[in-house]
XYZ file of C-alpha atoms in Angstrom:
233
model
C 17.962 5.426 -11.420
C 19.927 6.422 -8.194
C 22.154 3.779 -7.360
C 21.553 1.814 -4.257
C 23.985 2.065 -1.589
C 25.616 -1.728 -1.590
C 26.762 -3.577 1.165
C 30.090 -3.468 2.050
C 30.828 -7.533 1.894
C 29.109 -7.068 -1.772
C 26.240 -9.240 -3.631
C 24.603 -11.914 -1.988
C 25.515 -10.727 1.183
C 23.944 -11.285 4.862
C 22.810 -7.159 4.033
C 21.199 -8.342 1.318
C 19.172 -11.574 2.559
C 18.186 -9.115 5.363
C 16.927 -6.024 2.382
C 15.061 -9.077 0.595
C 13.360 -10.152 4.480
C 12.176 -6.539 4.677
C 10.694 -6.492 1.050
C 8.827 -9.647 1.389
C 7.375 -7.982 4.743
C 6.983 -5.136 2.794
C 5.230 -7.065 -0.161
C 3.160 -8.374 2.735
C 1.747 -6.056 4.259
C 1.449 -3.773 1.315
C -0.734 -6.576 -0.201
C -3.567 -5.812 2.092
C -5.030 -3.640 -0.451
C -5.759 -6.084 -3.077
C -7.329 -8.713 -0.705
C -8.571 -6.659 2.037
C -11.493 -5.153 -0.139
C -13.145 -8.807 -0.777
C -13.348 -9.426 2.481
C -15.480 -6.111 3.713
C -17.431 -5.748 0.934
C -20.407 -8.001 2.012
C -20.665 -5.472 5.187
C -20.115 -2.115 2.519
C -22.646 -3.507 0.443
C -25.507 -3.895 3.323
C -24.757 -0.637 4.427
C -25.235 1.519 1.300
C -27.844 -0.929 0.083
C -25.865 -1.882 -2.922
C -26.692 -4.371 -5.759
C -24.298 -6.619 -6.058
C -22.996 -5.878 -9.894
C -22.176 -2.417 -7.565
C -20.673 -3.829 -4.972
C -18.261 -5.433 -7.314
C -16.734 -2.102 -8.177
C -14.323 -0.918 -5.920
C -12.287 -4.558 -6.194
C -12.746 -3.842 -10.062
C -11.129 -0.286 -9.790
C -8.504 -1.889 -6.960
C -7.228 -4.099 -9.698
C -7.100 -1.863 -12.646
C -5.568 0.800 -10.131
C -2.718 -1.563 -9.010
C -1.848 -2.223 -12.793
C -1.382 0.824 -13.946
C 0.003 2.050 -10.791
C 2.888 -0.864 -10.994
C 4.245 1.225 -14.385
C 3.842 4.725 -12.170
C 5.621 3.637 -9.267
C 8.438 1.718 -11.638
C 9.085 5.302 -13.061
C 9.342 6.577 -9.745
C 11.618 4.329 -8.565
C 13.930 4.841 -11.916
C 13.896 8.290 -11.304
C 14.370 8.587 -7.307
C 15.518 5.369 -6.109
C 13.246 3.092 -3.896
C 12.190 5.044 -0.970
C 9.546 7.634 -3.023
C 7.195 4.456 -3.922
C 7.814 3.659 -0.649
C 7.183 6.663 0.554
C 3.919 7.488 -1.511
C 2.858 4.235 -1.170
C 2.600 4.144 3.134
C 0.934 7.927 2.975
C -1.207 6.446 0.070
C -2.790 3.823 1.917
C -2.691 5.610 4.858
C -5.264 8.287 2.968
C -7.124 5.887 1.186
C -7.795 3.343 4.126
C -8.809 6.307 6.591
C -11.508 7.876 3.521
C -12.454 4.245 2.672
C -13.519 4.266 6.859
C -15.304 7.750 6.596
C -17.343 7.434 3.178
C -20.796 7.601 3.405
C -21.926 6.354 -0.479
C -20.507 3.111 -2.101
C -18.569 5.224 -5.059
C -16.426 7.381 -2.354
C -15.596 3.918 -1.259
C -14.476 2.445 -4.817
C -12.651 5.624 -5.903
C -10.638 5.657 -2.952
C -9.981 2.200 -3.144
C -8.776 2.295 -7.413
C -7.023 5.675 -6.534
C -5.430 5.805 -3.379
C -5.213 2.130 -2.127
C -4.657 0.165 -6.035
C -3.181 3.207 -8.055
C -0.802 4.764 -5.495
C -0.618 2.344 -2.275
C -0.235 -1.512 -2.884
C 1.094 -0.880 -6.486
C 4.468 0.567 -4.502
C 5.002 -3.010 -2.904
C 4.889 -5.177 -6.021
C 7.076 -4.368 -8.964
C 9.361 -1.439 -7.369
C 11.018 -3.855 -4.638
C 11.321 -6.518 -6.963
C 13.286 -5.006 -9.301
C 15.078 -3.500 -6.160
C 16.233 -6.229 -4.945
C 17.378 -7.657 -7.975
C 20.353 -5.016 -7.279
C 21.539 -6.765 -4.338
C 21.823 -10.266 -5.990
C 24.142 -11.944 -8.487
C 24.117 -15.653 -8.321
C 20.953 -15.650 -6.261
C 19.395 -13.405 -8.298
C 16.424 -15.018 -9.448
C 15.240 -16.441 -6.202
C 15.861 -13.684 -4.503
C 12.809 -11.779 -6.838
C 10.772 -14.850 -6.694
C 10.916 -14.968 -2.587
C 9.760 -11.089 -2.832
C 7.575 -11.758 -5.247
C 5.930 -14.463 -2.803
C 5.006 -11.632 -0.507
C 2.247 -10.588 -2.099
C 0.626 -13.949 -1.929
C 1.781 -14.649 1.627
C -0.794 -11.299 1.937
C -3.836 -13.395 0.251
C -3.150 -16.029 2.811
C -2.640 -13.797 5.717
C -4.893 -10.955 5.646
C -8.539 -12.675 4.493
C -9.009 -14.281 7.694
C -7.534 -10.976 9.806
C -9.535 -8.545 8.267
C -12.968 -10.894 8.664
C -11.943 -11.008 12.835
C -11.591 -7.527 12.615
C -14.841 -6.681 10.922
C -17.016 -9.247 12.982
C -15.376 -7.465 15.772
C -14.913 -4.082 15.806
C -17.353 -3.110 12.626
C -16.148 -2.606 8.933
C -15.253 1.249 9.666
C -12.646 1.251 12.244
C -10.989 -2.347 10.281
C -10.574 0.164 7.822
C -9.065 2.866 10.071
C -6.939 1.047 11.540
C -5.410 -1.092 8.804
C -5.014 2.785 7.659
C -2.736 3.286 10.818
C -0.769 -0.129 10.597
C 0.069 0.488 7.512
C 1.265 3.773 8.073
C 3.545 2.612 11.332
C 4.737 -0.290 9.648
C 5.932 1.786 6.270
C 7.608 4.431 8.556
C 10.143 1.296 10.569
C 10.728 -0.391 7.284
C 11.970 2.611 5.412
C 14.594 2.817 7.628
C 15.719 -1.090 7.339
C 15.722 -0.294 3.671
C 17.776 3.294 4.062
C 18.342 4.389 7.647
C 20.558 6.887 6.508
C 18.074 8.790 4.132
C 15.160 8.263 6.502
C 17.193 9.926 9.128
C 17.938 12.895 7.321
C 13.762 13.358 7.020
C 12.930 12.556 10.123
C 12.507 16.400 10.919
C 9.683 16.448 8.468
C 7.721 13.696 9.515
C 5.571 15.545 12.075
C 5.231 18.217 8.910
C 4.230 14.850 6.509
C 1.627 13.726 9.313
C -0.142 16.741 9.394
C -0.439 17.678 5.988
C -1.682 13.560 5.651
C -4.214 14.810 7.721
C -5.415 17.827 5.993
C -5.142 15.745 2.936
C -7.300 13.548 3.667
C -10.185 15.686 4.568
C -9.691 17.301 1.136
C -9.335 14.027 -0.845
C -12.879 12.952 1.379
C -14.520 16.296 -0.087
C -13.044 15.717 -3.442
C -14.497 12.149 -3.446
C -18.115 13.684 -2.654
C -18.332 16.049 -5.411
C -16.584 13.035 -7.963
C -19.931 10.796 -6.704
C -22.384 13.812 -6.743
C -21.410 14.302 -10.454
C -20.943 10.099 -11.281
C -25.127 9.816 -9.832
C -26.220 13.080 -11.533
């Protein structure tokens, strides 16, 4: 695993209190995918005419996706350091939020949910900052992980009664869009709390990252149609 660059006044530092801030936000607002779903599924389900042993499915793939993707994004994080989860993870949800807000049948909906939202979006805000900030603690080691860990229950507390606002508002479809968008934004400013320097040096290819996001996402929409054509042949 690439070693972290440490603070210069060492463990338990004020740098480090200040990392473990941005990974509870992190855990936060990454958390959306996991608790988000519950709350729009009652509007999904009316619109596609769903039973509800259906309906159940995309939390059911959300959950198994954000299990296994906790091992892929640990791995990634061995291998490159912290900011590719991180990195993966914002596009991730990004792409799975915005095809979640375009689908038009109920198993687009779940398979971008267990793919790009469970397997390769939340999953990057659990386990990889935890053992992250582990790094950056000695004698406060232990609550440090526990305060992160918190995060992703501060997001079952948090984003419930947002997300039900948003959809009695503004309609389940652009809730989904633009918790898409937030997450996106917010992924891109904490990056650079966690590395400025490395998030510097690719800021010339973040107009090239948006853009291919883009493009991505129209393929991943098409990919998604021909995955349900063949699931309800």
């Amino acid at each position: 695993m690439p070693t972290p660059a440490m603070p210069a006044d060492g463990l338990d530092s004020a740098a480090a209190w200040r990392r473990l801030v941005v990974s509870v936000l992190l855990t936060t607002i990454g958390g959306v995918g996991m608790w988000s779903v519950v709350v729009v599924l009652p509007a999904v389900q009316a619109e596609f005419g769903a039973a509800r042993g259906a309906a159940a499915l995309p939390y059911t793939l959300t959950m198994v996706g954000f299990a296994f993707g906790g091992v892929l994004m640990g791995r990634l994080a061995d291998r490159f350091g912290i900011l590719a989860p991180l990195a993966l993870g914002g596009i991730c949800l990004f792409l799975g939020y915005g095809a979640t807000a375009l689908s038009t049948n109920l198993w687009q909906f779940a398979l971008a949910h267990g793919l790009l939202i469970g397997l390769l979006g939340s999953s990057a805000a659990f386990g990889p900052l935890m053992a992250d900030i582990s790094l950056w603690f000695a004698r406060r080691r232990g609550i440090a992980v526990s305060i992160c860990a918190a995060g992703n229950y501060l997001a079952g507390t948090l984003w419930p009664p947002l997300v039900q606002h948003a959809v009695t508002t503004y309609g389940w479809r652009a809730t989904q869009g633009g918790i898409g968008l937030f997450c996106l934004a917010y992924w891109q400013w904490a990056r650079r709390q966690v590395d400025p320097q490395a998030v510097a040096a690719q800021a010339v290819t973040l107009l090239t990252t948006y853009t291919v996001g883009a493009m991505v996402l129209l393929l991943v929409l098409k990919a998604l149609e021909v995955v349900a054509e063949f699931l309800f042949m």
